[in-house]
Amino acid sequence: VRTIGIDIGGTEIKAGIVDDTGAILRASRRDSEPRDPEELIRRVVELVDELSGDAPVGALGIGVPGLIAAGTGTLLRAPNMPGIDGTNLGDRIGGETGLPTLIRNDADLNAWGEFRAGAGIGTRHMICLTVGTGLGSGMIIGGQLHAGATGYGAEAGHIVVEPGGRSCGCGGQGCLETIVSATGIVARASDRIRSGEPTILVEAGLTAQKVHDAAAGGDAVALAVYSEVGRFLGIGCATLMNLVNPELIAIGGGVSAAGDLLLGPAIKEARHRAYPEVFAACRIEQARLGVEAGVVGAGLLAAEMVPERRTD
Ligand code: BGC
C-alpha cells in the first residue's frame, strides 16, 4: 500500500509518497506556518492534493513537534512551535483530505522510520534521538513504538540534566534539549562569544550550522561547544541506556550531520556513565535516513491502519 508521510516542522513541511519498503516515491515540501493553524492546515492539504494526484494512496501519516493525546488528533503543546498549540490537526486534515489519518509526535515517527527502514533494521529495542531545533525522541521496545499511558511517552529532550539551567519551552529548566539542540548550540556559542573568547563566530545571525562549520575549520570556541554538547548527549544516552537496555541509540536530525564532532564525545561520555554491561550491549550510531526519516516513519505507520494490504 502507498501512503503519504508528512513531517511538520517549524520551518518546513516535508511530504512524500511512501511505499511499504519505506522508499519515498515522490517528495514535495512547503514553508511551514508556525503561527497560523489555518494556513498550516491549508498548506498540508495542498501537499496531499499535489502528491495524491497521480496514484491513489491508502492513508496519511503526520508527524508534529509536540504532544498528541493518544486517540485524538489534537496537538496539545509544541514547545518550539507554540502558535499551533491546541489545534486538532488530525481531524481537520483527515476531514479535508478524506484519507484515514494518523497523527503522532514527529520524533516517534522518525524512530519508527529508522526502526523499519534505517539504522534500526533487525533490532527489537532501540531509541532514536532527533537533534534539531529541539531534541525529540522515540523508543521501540520489544518491536513496539512506545506511546505511554496517554501518548506522551519518550520525551527524552526533557530529562533534566542541569537543575537551575536555561529555561525550556516545556516550562521546565535545564532540560537536555536546552543544551543538545540547534538552539542549545547557538545559546552556548553566544555565551562564549559574549565573554570575549577569541573566535571567528559572530553572535548576530548565528546558527548551529555556522558553529559546525567553524568547528570543522578548527575554531577553538566552536570545537569546545560541540564537545560540551556531545558530552551532554552522552549523559542523556547513558540515562536512556540504563533505563531501557536498548541495542541501539540512533542519533538523527539536522544537528546529527556533525557526525563524530558530536558522536565522539557522546560515546566517550556514555561509556563512562552507563552501567558497563548495558553500554556493552548498545551501539550509538548516526541515524541513516537523514531528514527524511519522519516522512518515511509517518508513511509506514499510516500503512498499518490500512486493513487490506495490496501488493501493487
Ligand atoms: C518536544 C517533542 C518533539 C521535539 C522535536 C521537543 O521539544 O517536546 O515532542 O518531538 O521537540 O520536535
Coordinates of C-alpha atoms and ligand atoms in Angstrom, one line a residue:
V1 CA 0.0 0.0 0.0
R2 CA 1.1 3.5 -0.7
T3 CA 0.7 6.2 1.8
I4 CA 1.6 9.9 2.3
G5 CA 4.0 10.7 5.1
I6 CA 4.2 14.3 6.3
D7 CA 6.6 15.9 8.7
I8 CA 5.5 19.2 10.1
G9 CA 8.4 21.3 11.4
G10 CA 8.8 24.9 12.5
T11 CA 10.4 26.0 9.2
E12 CA 9.3 23.4 6.7
I13 CA 6.6 20.8 5.9
K14 CA 8.1 17.8 4.2
A15 CA 5.9 15.3 2.4
G16 CA 6.3 12.2 0.4
I17 CA 4.6 9.2 -1.1
V18 CA 6.0 6.2 0.8
D19 CA 5.8 2.6 -0.3
D20 CA 5.7 -0.4 2.0
T21 CA 9.5 -0.8 1.9
G22 CA 9.9 2.8 3.2
A23 CA 11.1 4.2 -0.1
I24 CA 9.9 7.7 -0.9
L25 CA 8.5 7.6 -4.4
R26 CA 7.8 11.3 -4.8
A27 CA 8.5 14.2 -2.5
S28 CA 7.4 17.7 -2.0
R29 CA 7.7 20.5 0.5
R30 CA 6.3 23.8 1.6
D31 CA 7.5 26.5 4.0
S32 CA 5.9 25.9 7.4
E33 CA 3.5 28.3 9.1
P34 CA 4.3 28.0 12.8
R35 CA 1.8 30.8 13.9
D36 CA -1.3 30.4 11.9
P37 CA -3.0 26.9 12.3
E38 CA -5.5 27.6 9.4
E39 CA -2.7 28.5 7.0
L40 CA -0.7 25.5 8.2
I41 CA -3.6 23.1 7.5
R42 CA -4.2 24.7 4.1
R43 CA -0.6 24.0 3.1
V44 CA -0.7 20.4 4.3
V45 CA -3.9 19.7 2.4
E46 CA -2.4 21.3 -0.7
L47 CA 0.6 19.0 -0.4
V48 CA -1.6 16.0 0.0
D49 CA -3.6 17.0 -3.1
E50 CA -0.4 17.6 -5.1
L51 CA 1.0 14.2 -4.1
S52 CA -2.1 12.1 -4.4
G53 CA -2.8 13.5 -7.9
D54 CA -1.2 10.6 -9.9
A55 CA -1.9 7.5 -7.9
P56 CA -4.3 6.6 -5.1
V57 CA -2.9 6.5 -1.6
G58 CA -4.4 4.4 1.3
A59 CA -3.7 6.6 4.3
L60 CA -2.0 9.7 5.6
G61 CA 0.6 9.9 8.4
I62 CA 1.5 13.2 10.0
G63 CA 4.3 14.0 12.5
V64 CA 4.1 17.1 14.6
P65 CA 6.7 18.5 17.0
G66 CA 4.9 18.1 20.3
L67 CA 2.4 16.2 22.4
I68 CA -0.5 14.5 20.8
A69 CA -3.0 13.0 23.2
A70 CA -3.5 9.3 22.4
G71 CA -6.6 8.7 20.3
T72 CA -7.1 12.3 19.4
G73 CA -5.6 14.5 16.7
T74 CA -5.0 17.5 18.9
L75 CA -1.6 18.9 19.2
L76 CA -1.6 19.9 22.9
R77 CA 1.7 21.5 23.2
A78 CA 4.6 22.1 20.8
P79 CA 7.5 23.7 22.8
N80 CA 9.2 25.0 19.6
M81 CA 6.0 25.9 17.7
P82 CA 3.6 27.2 20.3
G83 CA 1.4 29.1 17.8
I84 CA -0.5 25.9 16.9
D85 CA -1.0 24.6 20.4
G86 CA -4.5 23.1 20.9
T87 CA -5.3 22.7 17.2
N88 CA -7.0 19.4 16.2
L89 CA -4.7 18.9 13.1
G90 CA -5.6 15.3 12.8
D91 CA -9.4 15.7 12.4
R92 CA -9.1 18.8 10.3
I93 CA -6.6 17.4 7.8
G94 CA -8.3 14.0 7.8
G95 CA -11.6 15.6 7.2
E96 CA -10.4 17.8 4.4
T97 CA -8.4 15.1 2.6
G98 CA -10.9 12.3 3.2
L99 CA -8.0 10.0 4.0
P100 CA -7.6 7.8 7.1
T101 CA -5.2 9.9 9.0
L102 CA -2.7 9.1 11.8
I103 CA -1.0 11.9 13.7
R104 CA 1.8 11.4 16.1
N105 CA 4.8 13.0 17.6
D106 CA 7.5 13.8 15.0
A107 CA 10.3 12.1 16.8
D108 CA 8.2 8.9 17.4
L109 CA 7.7 8.7 13.7
N110 CA 11.4 9.4 13.0
A111 CA 12.2 6.5 15.3
W112 CA 9.7 4.3 13.5
G113 CA 11.2 5.2 10.2
E114 CA 14.7 4.3 11.4
F115 CA 13.4 1.1 13.0
R116 CA 11.6 -0.2 9.9
A117 CA 13.8 1.2 7.1
G118 CA 17.0 2.7 8.5
A119 CA 19.6 2.2 11.3
G120 CA 17.3 0.1 13.4
I121 CA 16.6 -2.7 10.9
G122 CA 16.9 -6.0 12.7
T123 CA 16.7 -4.6 16.2
R124 CA 13.9 -5.1 18.7
H125 CA 14.8 -2.5 21.3
M126 CA 16.0 0.9 20.0
I127 CA 15.9 4.6 20.7
C128 CA 16.1 7.3 18.2
L129 CA 17.1 10.8 19.2
T130 CA 16.3 13.6 16.8
V131 CA 18.5 16.6 17.3
G132 CA 17.1 19.6 15.5
T133 CA 15.6 22.9 16.7
G134 CA 14.6 20.8 19.8
L135 CA 15.5 17.3 20.9
G136 CA 12.9 14.7 20.2
S137 CA 13.0 11.0 20.9
G138 CA 11.1 7.8 20.1
M139 CA 11.5 4.4 21.6
I140 CA 10.9 1.0 20.2
I141 CA 10.5 -1.6 23.0
G142 CA 10.0 -5.2 22.0
G143 CA 9.3 -4.2 18.4
Q144 CA 6.5 -1.7 19.5
L145 CA 6.6 2.0 19.4
H146 CA 6.3 3.2 23.0
A147 CA 3.4 5.7 23.5
G148 CA 3.0 5.7 27.2
A149 CA -0.3 5.9 29.2
T150 CA -1.7 9.0 27.4
G151 CA 0.6 9.2 24.3
Y152 CA 3.2 11.5 25.7
G153 CA 5.9 8.8 26.2
A154 CA 9.6 9.1 25.2
E155 CA 10.2 12.8 25.8
A156 CA 14.0 12.4 26.3
G157 CA 14.6 16.1 25.4
H158 CA 13.0 17.0 28.7
I159 CA 15.2 14.9 31.0
V160 CA 16.7 17.4 33.5
V161 CA 20.4 17.5 33.3
E162 CA 21.2 20.9 34.7
P163 CA 18.9 21.9 37.6
G164 CA 18.9 25.7 37.5
G165 CA 19.9 25.7 33.9
R166 CA 18.3 27.5 31.0
S167 CA 14.5 27.8 30.7
C168 CA 13.0 25.3 28.3
G169 CA 10.0 25.6 26.0
C170 CA 8.2 22.9 28.0
G171 CA 8.1 25.3 31.1
G172 CA 10.9 23.4 32.8
Q173 CA 14.5 24.3 33.4
G174 CA 17.8 22.7 32.4
C175 CA 16.2 20.1 30.2
L176 CA 18.6 18.1 27.9
E177 CA 17.0 20.0 24.9
T178 CA 18.2 23.3 26.3
I179 CA 21.8 22.0 25.6
V180 CA 21.5 19.3 23.0
S181 CA 19.7 21.0 20.1
A182 CA 20.4 23.6 17.5
T183 CA 19.0 26.2 19.9
G184 CA 21.3 25.0 22.7
I185 CA 24.3 25.1 20.4
V186 CA 23.6 28.7 19.4
A187 CA 23.0 29.7 23.1
R188 CA 26.2 28.1 24.3
A189 CA 28.3 29.6 21.5
S190 CA 26.7 33.0 22.1
D191 CA 27.7 32.9 25.8
R192 CA 31.3 32.2 24.8
I193 CA 31.3 35.0 22.1
R194 CA 29.9 37.4 24.7
S195 CA 32.5 36.5 27.2
G196 CA 35.2 37.7 24.7
E197 CA 36.8 34.4 23.8
P198 CA 38.6 34.6 20.5
T199 CA 36.6 33.0 17.7
I200 CA 35.6 33.6 14.1
L201 CA 31.9 33.3 15.2
V202 CA 29.7 36.4 15.5
E203 CA 26.6 36.5 17.5
A204 CA 24.3 38.2 15.0
G205 CA 22.6 35.6 12.8
L206 CA 24.4 32.7 14.4
T207 CA 23.1 29.2 13.6
A208 CA 24.2 25.7 14.6
Q209 CA 25.4 25.2 11.1
K210 CA 27.8 28.2 11.4
V211 CA 29.1 26.8 14.7
H212 CA 29.6 23.4 13.0
D213 CA 31.4 24.9 10.0
A214 CA 33.7 26.9 12.4
A215 CA 34.4 23.7 14.4
A216 CA 35.2 21.8 11.2
G217 CA 37.7 24.6 10.4
G218 CA 39.4 24.3 13.8
D219 CA 37.8 27.2 15.7
A220 CA 38.5 26.5 19.4
V221 CA 35.3 28.0 20.7
A222 CA 33.1 26.1 18.2
L223 CA 35.0 22.9 18.9
A224 CA 34.5 23.4 22.7
V225 CA 30.8 24.0 22.1
Y226 CA 30.4 20.7 20.1
S227 CA 32.4 18.8 22.6
E228 CA 30.3 20.0 25.6
V229 CA 27.1 19.4 23.8
G230 CA 28.3 16.0 22.8
R231 CA 29.1 15.2 26.4
F232 CA 25.6 16.1 27.5
L233 CA 24.2 14.0 24.7
G234 CA 26.3 11.1 26.1
I235 CA 24.9 11.8 29.6
G236 CA 21.4 11.5 28.1
C237 CA 22.3 8.3 26.2
A238 CA 23.7 6.7 29.4
T239 CA 20.5 7.6 31.3
L240 CA 18.4 6.1 28.5
M241 CA 20.5 3.0 28.2
N242 CA 20.3 2.3 31.8
L243 CA 16.6 2.7 31.7
V244 CA 15.7 0.8 28.5
N245 CA 18.7 -1.5 27.8
P246 CA 18.4 -0.9 24.0
E247 CA 20.5 -2.5 21.3
L248 CA 20.9 0.8 19.5
I249 CA 20.6 4.5 20.1
A250 CA 20.4 6.2 16.7
I251 CA 21.1 9.9 16.5
G252 CA 19.3 11.7 13.8
G253 CA 18.0 15.2 13.0
G254 CA 19.8 18.1 11.2
V255 CA 22.4 18.6 14.0
S256 CA 23.5 14.9 13.8
A257 CA 25.1 15.7 10.4
A258 CA 28.0 16.9 12.6
G259 CA 28.9 13.2 12.9
D260 CA 31.9 12.5 15.0
L261 CA 32.2 16.0 16.3
L262 CA 29.1 15.3 18.3
L263 CA 29.1 11.5 18.5
G264 CA 32.7 11.1 19.5
P265 CA 32.3 12.9 22.9
A266 CA 28.8 11.4 23.3
I267 CA 30.0 7.8 23.1
K268 CA 33.0 8.5 25.3
E269 CA 30.7 10.1 28.0
A270 CA 28.1 7.3 27.7
R271 CA 30.8 4.7 28.2
H272 CA 32.0 6.5 31.3
R273 CA 28.5 7.0 32.8
A274 CA 26.4 4.0 31.8
Y275 CA 26.4 0.6 33.5
P276 CA 29.3 -1.1 31.7
E277 CA 27.2 -4.2 30.8
V278 CA 24.4 -2.0 29.5
F279 CA 26.8 0.1 27.5
A280 CA 28.4 -3.1 26.0
A281 CA 25.0 -4.2 24.7
C282 CA 24.3 -0.9 22.9
R283 CA 25.6 0.9 19.8
I284 CA 25.3 4.6 19.5
E285 CA 25.2 5.5 15.8
Q286 CA 24.2 8.1 13.4
A287 CA 20.7 7.5 12.1
R288 CA 20.5 6.5 8.4
L289 CA 17.5 8.2 6.8
G290 CA 18.6 11.7 7.3
V291 CA 16.0 14.4 7.5
E292 CA 13.5 12.2 5.6
A293 CA 13.1 9.8 8.5
G294 CA 9.9 11.5 9.6
V295 CA 8.2 11.2 6.2
V296 CA 9.2 7.6 6.0
G297 CA 8.1 6.7 9.5
A298 CA 4.8 8.6 9.1
G299 CA 4.1 6.8 5.8
L300 CA 5.0 3.3 7.2
L301 CA 3.0 3.7 10.4
A302 CA 0.0 5.1 8.5
A303 CA 0.2 2.0 6.3
E304 CA -0.6 -0.2 9.3
M305 CA -4.0 1.5 9.5
V306 CA -5.0 0.3 6.1
P307 CA -6.8 -3.0 6.6
E308 CA -6.2 -4.7 3.3
R309 CA -2.7 -4.6 2.0
R310 CA -2.5 -4.6 -1.7
T311 CA 0.7 -5.9 -3.4
D312 CA 0.8 -3.5 -6.3
Ligands
BGC1 C1 9.1 18.2 22.0 C2 9.0 16.9 21.4 C3 9.4 17.0 19.9 C4 10.8 17.6 19.8 C5 11.3 17.7 18.4 C6 10.5 18.7 21.8 O1 10.7 20.0 22.5 O2 8.8 18.1 23.4 O3 7.6 16.5 21.5 O4 9.4 15.7 19.4 O5 10.8 18.8 20.5 O6 10.4 18.4 17.6

